[in-house]
mmCIF file of C-alpha atoms in Angstrom:
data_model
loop_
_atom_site.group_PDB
_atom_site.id
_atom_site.type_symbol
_atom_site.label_atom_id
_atom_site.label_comp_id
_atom_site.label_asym_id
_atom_site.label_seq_id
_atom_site.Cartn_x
_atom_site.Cartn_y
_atom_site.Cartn_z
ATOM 1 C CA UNK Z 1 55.177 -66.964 63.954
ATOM 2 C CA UNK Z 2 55.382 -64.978 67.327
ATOM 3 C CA UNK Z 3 53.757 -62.440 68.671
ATOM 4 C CA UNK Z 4 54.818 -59.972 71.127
ATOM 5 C CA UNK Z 5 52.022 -57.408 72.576
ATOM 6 C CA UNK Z 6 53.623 -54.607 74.382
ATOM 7 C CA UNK Z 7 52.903 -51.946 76.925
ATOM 8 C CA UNK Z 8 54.262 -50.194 79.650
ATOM 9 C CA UNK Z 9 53.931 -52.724 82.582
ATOM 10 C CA UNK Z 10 52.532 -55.327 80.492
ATOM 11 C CA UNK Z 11 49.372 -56.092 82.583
ATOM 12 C CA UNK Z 12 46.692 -54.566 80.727
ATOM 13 C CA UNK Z 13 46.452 -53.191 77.091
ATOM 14 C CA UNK Z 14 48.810 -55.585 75.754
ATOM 15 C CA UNK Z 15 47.383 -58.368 78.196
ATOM 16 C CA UNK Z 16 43.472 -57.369 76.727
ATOM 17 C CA UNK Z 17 44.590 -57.018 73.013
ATOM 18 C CA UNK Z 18 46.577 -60.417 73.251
ATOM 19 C CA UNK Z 19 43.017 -61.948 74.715
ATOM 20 C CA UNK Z 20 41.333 -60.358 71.731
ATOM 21 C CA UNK Z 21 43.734 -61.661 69.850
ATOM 22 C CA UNK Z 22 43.390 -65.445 71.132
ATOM 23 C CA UNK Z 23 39.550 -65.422 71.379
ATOM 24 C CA UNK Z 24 39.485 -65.550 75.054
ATOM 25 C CA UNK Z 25 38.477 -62.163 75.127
ATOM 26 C CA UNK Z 26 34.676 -61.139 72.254
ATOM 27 C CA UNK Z 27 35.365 -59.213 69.575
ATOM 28 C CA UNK Z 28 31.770 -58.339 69.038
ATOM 29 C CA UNK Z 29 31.024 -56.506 72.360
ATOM 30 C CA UNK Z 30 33.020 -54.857 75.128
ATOM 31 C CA UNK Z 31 34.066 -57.843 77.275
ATOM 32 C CA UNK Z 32 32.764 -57.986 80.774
ATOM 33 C CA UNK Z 33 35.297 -56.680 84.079
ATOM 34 C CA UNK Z 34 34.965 -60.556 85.040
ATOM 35 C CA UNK Z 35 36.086 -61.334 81.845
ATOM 36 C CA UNK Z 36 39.274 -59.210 81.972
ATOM 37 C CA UNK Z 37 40.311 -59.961 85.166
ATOM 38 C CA UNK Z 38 39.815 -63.759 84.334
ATOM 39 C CA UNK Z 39 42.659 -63.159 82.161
ATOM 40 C CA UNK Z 40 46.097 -64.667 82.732
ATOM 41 C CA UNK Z 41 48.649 -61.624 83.963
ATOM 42 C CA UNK Z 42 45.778 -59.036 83.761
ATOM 43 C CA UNK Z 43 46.632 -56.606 86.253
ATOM 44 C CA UNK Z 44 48.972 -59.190 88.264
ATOM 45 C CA UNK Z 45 52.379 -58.049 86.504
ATOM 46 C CA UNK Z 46 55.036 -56.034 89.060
ATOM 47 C CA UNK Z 47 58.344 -54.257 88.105
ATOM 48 C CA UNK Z 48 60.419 -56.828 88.203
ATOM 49 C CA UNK Z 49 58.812 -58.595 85.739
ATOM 50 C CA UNK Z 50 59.341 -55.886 83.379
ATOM 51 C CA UNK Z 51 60.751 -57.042 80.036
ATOM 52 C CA UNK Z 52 60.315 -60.854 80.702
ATOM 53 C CA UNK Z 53 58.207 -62.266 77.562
ATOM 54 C CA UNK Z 54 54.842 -63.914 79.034
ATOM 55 C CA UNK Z 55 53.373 -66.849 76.662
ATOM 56 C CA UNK Z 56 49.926 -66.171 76.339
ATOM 57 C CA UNK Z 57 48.668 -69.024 74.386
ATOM 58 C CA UNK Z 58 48.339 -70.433 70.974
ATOM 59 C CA UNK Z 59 46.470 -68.950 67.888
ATOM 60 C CA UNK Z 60 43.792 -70.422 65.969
ATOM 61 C CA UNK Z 61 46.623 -70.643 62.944
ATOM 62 C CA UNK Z 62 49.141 -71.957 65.857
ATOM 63 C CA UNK Z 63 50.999 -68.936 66.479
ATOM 64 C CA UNK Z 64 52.705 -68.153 69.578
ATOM 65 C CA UNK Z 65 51.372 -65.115 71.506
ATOM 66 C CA UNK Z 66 53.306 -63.306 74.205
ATOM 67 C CA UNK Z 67 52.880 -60.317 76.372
ATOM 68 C CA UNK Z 68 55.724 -58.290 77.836
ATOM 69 C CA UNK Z 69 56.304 -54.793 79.963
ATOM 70 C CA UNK Z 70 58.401 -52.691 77.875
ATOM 71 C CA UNK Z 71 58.156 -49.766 80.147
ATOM 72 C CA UNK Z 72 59.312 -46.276 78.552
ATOM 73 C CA UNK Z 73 60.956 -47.708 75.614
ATOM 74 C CA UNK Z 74 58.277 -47.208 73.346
ATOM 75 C CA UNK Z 75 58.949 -47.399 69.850
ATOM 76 C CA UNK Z 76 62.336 -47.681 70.733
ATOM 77 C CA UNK Z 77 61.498 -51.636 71.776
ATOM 78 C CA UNK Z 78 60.480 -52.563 68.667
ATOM 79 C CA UNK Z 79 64.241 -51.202 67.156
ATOM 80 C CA UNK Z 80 66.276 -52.398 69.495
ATOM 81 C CA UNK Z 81 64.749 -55.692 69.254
ATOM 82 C CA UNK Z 82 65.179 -55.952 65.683
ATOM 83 C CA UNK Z 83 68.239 -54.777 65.569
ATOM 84 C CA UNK Z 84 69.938 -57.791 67.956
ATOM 85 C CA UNK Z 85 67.665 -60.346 66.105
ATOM 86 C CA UNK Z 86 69.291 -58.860 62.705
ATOM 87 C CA UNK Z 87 72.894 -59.125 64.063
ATOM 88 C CA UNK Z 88 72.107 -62.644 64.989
ATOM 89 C CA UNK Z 89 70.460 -63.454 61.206
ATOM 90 C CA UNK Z 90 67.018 -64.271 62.472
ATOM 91 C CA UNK Z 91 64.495 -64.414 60.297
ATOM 92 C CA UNK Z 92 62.498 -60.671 61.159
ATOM 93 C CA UNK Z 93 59.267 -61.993 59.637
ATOM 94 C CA UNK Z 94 59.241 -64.685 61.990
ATOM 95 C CA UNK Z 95 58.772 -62.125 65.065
ATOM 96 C CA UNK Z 96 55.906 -59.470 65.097
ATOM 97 C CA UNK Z 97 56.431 -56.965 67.806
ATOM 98 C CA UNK Z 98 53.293 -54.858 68.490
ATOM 99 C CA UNK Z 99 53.348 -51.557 70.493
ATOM 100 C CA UNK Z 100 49.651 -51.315 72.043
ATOM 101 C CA UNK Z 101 50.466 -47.822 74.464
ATOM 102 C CA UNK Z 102 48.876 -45.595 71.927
ATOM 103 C CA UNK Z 103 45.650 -46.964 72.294
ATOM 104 C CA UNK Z 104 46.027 -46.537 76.297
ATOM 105 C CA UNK Z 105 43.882 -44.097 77.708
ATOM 106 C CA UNK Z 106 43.987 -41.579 80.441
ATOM 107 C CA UNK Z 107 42.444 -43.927 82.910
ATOM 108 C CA UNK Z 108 44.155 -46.717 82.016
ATOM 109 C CA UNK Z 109 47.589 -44.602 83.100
ATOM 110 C CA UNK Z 110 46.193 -43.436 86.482
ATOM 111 C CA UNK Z 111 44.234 -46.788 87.618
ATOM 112 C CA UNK Z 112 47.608 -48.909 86.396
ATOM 113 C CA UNK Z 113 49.585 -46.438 88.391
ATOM 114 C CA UNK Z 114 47.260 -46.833 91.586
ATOM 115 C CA UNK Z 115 47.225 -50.472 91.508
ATOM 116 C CA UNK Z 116 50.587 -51.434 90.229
ATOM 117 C CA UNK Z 117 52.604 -48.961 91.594
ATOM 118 C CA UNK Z 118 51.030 -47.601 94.744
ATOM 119 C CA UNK Z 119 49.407 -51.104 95.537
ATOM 120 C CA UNK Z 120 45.984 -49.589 95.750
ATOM 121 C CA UNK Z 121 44.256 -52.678 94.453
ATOM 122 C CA UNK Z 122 40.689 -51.631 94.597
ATOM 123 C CA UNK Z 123 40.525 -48.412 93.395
ATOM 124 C CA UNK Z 124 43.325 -48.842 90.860
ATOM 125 C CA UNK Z 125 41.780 -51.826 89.589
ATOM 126 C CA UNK Z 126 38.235 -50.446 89.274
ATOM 127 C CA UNK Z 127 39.501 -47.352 87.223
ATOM 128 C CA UNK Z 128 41.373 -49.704 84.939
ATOM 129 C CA UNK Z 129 38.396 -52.147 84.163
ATOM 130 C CA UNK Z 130 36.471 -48.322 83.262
ATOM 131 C CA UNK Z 131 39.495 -47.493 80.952
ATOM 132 C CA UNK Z 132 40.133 -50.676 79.129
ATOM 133 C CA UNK Z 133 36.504 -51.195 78.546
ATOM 134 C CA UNK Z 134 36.293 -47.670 76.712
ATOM 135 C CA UNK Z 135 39.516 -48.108 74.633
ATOM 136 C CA UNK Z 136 38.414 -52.008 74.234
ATOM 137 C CA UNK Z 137 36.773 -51.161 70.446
ATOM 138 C CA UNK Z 138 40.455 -49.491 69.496
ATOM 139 C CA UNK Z 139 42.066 -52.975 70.780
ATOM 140 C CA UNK Z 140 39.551 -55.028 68.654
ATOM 141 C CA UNK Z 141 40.783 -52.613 65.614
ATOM 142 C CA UNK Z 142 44.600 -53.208 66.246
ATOM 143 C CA UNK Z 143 44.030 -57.142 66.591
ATOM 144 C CA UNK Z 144 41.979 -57.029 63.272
ATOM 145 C CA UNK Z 145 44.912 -54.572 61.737
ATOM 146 C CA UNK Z 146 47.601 -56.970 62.948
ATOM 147 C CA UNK Z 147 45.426 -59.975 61.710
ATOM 148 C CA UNK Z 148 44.910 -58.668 58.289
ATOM 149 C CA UNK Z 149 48.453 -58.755 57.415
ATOM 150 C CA UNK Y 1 78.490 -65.122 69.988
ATOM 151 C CA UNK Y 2 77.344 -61.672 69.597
ATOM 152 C CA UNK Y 3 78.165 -59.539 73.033
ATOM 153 C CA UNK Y 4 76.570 -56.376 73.235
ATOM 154 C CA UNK Y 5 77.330 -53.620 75.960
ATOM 155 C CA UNK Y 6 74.415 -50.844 76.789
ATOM 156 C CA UNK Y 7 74.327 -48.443 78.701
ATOM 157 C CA UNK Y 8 71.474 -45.316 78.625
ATOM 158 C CA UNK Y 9 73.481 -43.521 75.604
ATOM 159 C CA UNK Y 10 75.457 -46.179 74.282
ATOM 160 C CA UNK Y 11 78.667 -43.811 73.948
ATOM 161 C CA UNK Y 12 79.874 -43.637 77.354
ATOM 162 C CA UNK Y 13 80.318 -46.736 80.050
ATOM 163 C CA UNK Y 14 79.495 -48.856 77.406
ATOM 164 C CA UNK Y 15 81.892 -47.529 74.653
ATOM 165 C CA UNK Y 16 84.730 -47.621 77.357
ATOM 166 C CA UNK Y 17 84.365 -50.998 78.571
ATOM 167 C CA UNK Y 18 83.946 -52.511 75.111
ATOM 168 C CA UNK Y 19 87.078 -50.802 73.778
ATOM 169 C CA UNK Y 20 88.936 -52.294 76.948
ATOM 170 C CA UNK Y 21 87.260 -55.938 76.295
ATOM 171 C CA UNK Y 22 88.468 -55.668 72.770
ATOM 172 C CA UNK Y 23 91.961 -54.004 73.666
ATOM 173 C CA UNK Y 24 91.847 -51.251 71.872
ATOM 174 C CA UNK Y 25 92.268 -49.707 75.597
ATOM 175 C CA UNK Y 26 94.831 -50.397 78.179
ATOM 176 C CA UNK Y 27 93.792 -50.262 82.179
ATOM 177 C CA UNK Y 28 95.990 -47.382 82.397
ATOM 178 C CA UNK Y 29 94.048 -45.050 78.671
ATOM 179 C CA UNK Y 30 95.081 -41.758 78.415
ATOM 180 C CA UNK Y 31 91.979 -38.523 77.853
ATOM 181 C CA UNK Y 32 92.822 -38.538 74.343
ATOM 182 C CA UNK Y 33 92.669 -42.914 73.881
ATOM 183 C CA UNK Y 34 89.366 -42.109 75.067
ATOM 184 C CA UNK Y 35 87.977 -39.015 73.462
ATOM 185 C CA UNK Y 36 89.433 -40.629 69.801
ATOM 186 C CA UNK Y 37 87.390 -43.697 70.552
ATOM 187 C CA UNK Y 38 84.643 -43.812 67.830
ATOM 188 C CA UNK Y 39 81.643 -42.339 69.005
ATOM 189 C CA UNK Y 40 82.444 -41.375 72.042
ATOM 190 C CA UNK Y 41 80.364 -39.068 73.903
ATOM 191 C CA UNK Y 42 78.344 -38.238 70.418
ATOM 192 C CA UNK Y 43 74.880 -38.889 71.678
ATOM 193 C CA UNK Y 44 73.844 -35.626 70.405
ATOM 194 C CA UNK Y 45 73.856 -37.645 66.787
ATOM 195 C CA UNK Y 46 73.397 -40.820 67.708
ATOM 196 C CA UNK Y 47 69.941 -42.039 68.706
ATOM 197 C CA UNK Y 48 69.727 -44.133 71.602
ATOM 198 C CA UNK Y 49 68.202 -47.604 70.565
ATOM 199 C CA UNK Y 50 70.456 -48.068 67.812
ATOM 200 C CA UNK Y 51 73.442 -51.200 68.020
ATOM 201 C CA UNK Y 52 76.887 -50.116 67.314
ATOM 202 C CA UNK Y 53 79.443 -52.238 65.752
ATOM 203 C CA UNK Y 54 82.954 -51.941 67.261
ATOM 204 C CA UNK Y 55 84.838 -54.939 66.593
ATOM 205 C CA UNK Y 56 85.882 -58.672 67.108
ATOM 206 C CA UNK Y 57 87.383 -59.928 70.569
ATOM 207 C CA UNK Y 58 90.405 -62.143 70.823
ATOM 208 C CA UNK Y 59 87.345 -65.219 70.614
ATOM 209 C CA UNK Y 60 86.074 -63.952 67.133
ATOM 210 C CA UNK Y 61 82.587 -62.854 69.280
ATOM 211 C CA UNK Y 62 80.864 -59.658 67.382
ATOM 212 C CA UNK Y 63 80.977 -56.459 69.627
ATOM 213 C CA UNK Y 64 78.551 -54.160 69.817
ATOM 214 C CA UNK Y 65 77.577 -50.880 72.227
ATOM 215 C CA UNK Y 66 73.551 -50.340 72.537
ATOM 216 C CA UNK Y 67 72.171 -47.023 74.560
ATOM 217 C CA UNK Y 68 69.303 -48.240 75.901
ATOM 218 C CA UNK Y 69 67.804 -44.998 78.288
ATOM 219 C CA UNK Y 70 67.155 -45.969 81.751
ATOM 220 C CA UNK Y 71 65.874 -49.498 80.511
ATOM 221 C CA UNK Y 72 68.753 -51.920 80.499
ATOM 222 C CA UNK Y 73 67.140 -54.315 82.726
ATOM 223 C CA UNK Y 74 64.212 -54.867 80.653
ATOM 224 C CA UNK Y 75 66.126 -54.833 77.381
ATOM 225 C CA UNK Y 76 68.557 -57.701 78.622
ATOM 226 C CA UNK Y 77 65.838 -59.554 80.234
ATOM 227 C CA UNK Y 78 63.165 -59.050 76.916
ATOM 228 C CA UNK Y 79 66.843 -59.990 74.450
ATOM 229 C CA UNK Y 80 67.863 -63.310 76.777
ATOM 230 C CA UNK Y 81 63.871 -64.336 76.962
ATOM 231 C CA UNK Y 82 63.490 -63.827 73.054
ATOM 232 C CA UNK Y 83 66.230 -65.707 72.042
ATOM 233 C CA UNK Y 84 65.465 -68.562 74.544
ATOM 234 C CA UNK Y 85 62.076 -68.793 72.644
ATOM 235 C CA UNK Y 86 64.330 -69.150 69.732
ATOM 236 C CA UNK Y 87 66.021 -71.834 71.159
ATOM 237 C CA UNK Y 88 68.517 -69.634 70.452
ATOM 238 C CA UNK Y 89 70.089 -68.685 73.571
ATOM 239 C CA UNK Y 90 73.725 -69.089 73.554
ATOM 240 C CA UNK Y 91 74.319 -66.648 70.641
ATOM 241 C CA UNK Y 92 73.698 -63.505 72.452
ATOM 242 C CA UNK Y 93 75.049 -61.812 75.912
ATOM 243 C CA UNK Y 94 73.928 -58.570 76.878
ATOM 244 C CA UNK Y 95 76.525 -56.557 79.458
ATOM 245 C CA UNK Y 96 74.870 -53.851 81.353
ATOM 246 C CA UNK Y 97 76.972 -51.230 82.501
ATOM 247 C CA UNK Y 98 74.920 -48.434 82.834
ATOM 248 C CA UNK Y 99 75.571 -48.111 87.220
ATOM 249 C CA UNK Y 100 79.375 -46.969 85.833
ATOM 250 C CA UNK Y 101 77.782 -43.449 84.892
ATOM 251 C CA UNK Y 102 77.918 -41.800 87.624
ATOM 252 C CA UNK Y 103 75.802 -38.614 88.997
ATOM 253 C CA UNK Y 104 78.674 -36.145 87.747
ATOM 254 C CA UNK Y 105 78.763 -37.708 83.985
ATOM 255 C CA UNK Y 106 75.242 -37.991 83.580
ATOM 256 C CA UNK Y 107 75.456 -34.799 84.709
ATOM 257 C CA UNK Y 108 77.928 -33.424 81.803
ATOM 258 C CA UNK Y 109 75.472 -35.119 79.344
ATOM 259 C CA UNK Y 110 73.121 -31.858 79.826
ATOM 260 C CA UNK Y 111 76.335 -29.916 79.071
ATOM 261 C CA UNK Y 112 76.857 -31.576 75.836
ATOM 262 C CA UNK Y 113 74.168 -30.080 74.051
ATOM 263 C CA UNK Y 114 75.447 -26.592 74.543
ATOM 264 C CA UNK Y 115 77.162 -26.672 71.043
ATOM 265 C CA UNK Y 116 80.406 -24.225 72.298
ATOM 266 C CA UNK Y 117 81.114 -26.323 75.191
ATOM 267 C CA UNK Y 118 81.023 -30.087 73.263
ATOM 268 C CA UNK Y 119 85.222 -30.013 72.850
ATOM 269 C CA UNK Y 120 85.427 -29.456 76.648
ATOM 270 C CA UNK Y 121 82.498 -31.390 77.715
ATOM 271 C CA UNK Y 122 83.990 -34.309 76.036
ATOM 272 C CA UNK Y 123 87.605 -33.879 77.486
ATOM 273 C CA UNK Y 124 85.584 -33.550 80.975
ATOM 274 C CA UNK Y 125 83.746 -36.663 80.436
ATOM 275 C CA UNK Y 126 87.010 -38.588 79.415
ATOM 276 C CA UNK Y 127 88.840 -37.963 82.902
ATOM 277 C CA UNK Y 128 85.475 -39.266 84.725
ATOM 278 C CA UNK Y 129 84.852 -42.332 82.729
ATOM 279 C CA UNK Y 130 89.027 -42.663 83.112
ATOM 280 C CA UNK Y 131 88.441 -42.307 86.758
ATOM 281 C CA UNK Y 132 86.133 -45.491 87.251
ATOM 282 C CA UNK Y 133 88.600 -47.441 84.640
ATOM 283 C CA UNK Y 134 88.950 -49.819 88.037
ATOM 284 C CA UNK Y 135 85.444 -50.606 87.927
ATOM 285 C CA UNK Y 136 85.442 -51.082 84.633
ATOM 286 C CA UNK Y 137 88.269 -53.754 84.863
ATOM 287 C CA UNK Y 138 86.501 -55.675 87.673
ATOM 288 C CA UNK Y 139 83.063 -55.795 85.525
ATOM 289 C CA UNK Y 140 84.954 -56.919 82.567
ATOM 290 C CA UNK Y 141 86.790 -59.648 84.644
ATOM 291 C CA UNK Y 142 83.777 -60.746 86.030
ATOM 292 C CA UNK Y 143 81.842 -60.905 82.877
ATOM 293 C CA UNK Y 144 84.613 -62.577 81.019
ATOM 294 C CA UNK Y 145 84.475 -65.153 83.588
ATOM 295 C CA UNK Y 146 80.722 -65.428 82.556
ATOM 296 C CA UNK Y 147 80.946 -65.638 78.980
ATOM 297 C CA UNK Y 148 83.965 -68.183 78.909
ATOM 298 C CA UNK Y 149 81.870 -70.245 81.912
#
């Protein structure tokens, strides 16, 4: 099975909840900033990258995990997706596409904007450690709710 | 081989250049070939995100038109990278001809929604789209080149 985490730019809620999700991030305390950033593609990810499907790593049950920047699409990703793999008579089970931008916060949005899009590394960065580290219990609950099923 | 055309509404560009790959229109379409395409200029029911079947090319390939917003990049990149971790690449080519919708069309798409002004609005969009029918060829011939390469 695959696994595709999704946000807007792809470089940090989906990036955090894939970690979660592969045990390289706790999911019995709010992981540390140097834990984040130790991440692969946390905050690193720029526009062009957008859409391209970043292998994160391997399960504990072997399944594939991937992170991608899906930018306003939304919802939207998730159908269009579908759709082409059902016109092409893949199997949709095989494929779970998970939208993590409702559990992005306020700071998340400005310090991803800072650092990603004006290049303000420091400051952007700092805001978006804050941000992810106070939505980082709502990630552990969407890896657990993905898990579960 | 499943070719899909997008474009942001799916109804436009995309429609256009689809019909001409299949040959349901000349180079040289009249308004009315264009307006009595299926779909055409409908966004206002159809929802953006959702694949549209048109027909079968002279190659037996599956045609479809996909609105995909202001996202086309990503979606082609996020389709091609999906189905490459598939190992399924060769079944699906995405054509992206959203740049064909001009300023002036996109422009008309505001217009649409204005329910006594959809007849005209449509006619009006018909002899823009008909006006970059050269474009459209050139794309086509290029991509054709592509597909059979």
């Amino acid at each position: 099975m695959k696994y595709i985490y999704n946000c807007f730019g792809g470089s940090h809620s989906s990036v955090t909840t894939a970690g979660i999700h592969l045990g390289l991030l706790p999911r019995e305390r709010v992981a540390e900033n140097k834990e984040l950033l130790a991440l692969p593609y946390y905050d690193a990810q720029v526009a062009k990258d957008h859409g391209r499907l970043r292998f994160m790593g391997f399960d504990e049950l072997g399944n594939e995990v991937y992170v991608t920047g899906s930018r306003n699409l939304r919802t939207r990703y998730e159908r269009i997706m579908r759709s082409v793999l059902t016109i092409t008579g893949t199997k949709q089970k095989d494929i779970v596409i998970i939208n993590t931008m409702p559990y992005v916060n306020l700071w998340m949005m400005i310090g991803g904007y800072l650092s990603r899009r004006l290049g303000f590394f420091r400051v952007g960065r700092s805001i978006i450690l804050y941000g992810t580290r106070c939505s980082y219990y709502k990630f552990i609950h969407l890896v657990n709710l993905i898990k579960m099923q | 081989m499943k070719i899909i055309f997008q474009d942001q509404l799916g109804c436009y560009a995309a429609l256009v250049a689809a019909a001409y790959y299949t040959g349901v229109l000349q180079e040289t379409p009249s308004l009315s070939d264009i307006t009595t395409l299926p779909s055409f200029a409908d966004h206002t029911n159809l929802l953006p995100g959702n694949l549209f079947y048109l027909g079968k090319d002279q190659e037996d390939n599956e045609i479809y038109t996909l609105g995909v917003g202001r996202e086309g990049k990503v979606i082609a990149t996020s389709i091609y990278d999906l189905f490459r971790i598939l190992n399924k690449s060769e079944i699906v080519y995405v054509i992206d001809v959203s740049s064909i919708n001009f300023l002036p069309l996109r422009l008309l798409w505001y217009l649409k929604m204005i329910r006594p002004l959809r007849r005209s609005v449509t006619i009006a969009s018909a002899f823009l789209i008909k006006s970059k029918m050269p474009q459209i060829i050139d794309y086509i011939k290029n991509e054709r080149m592509n597909i059979t390469s």
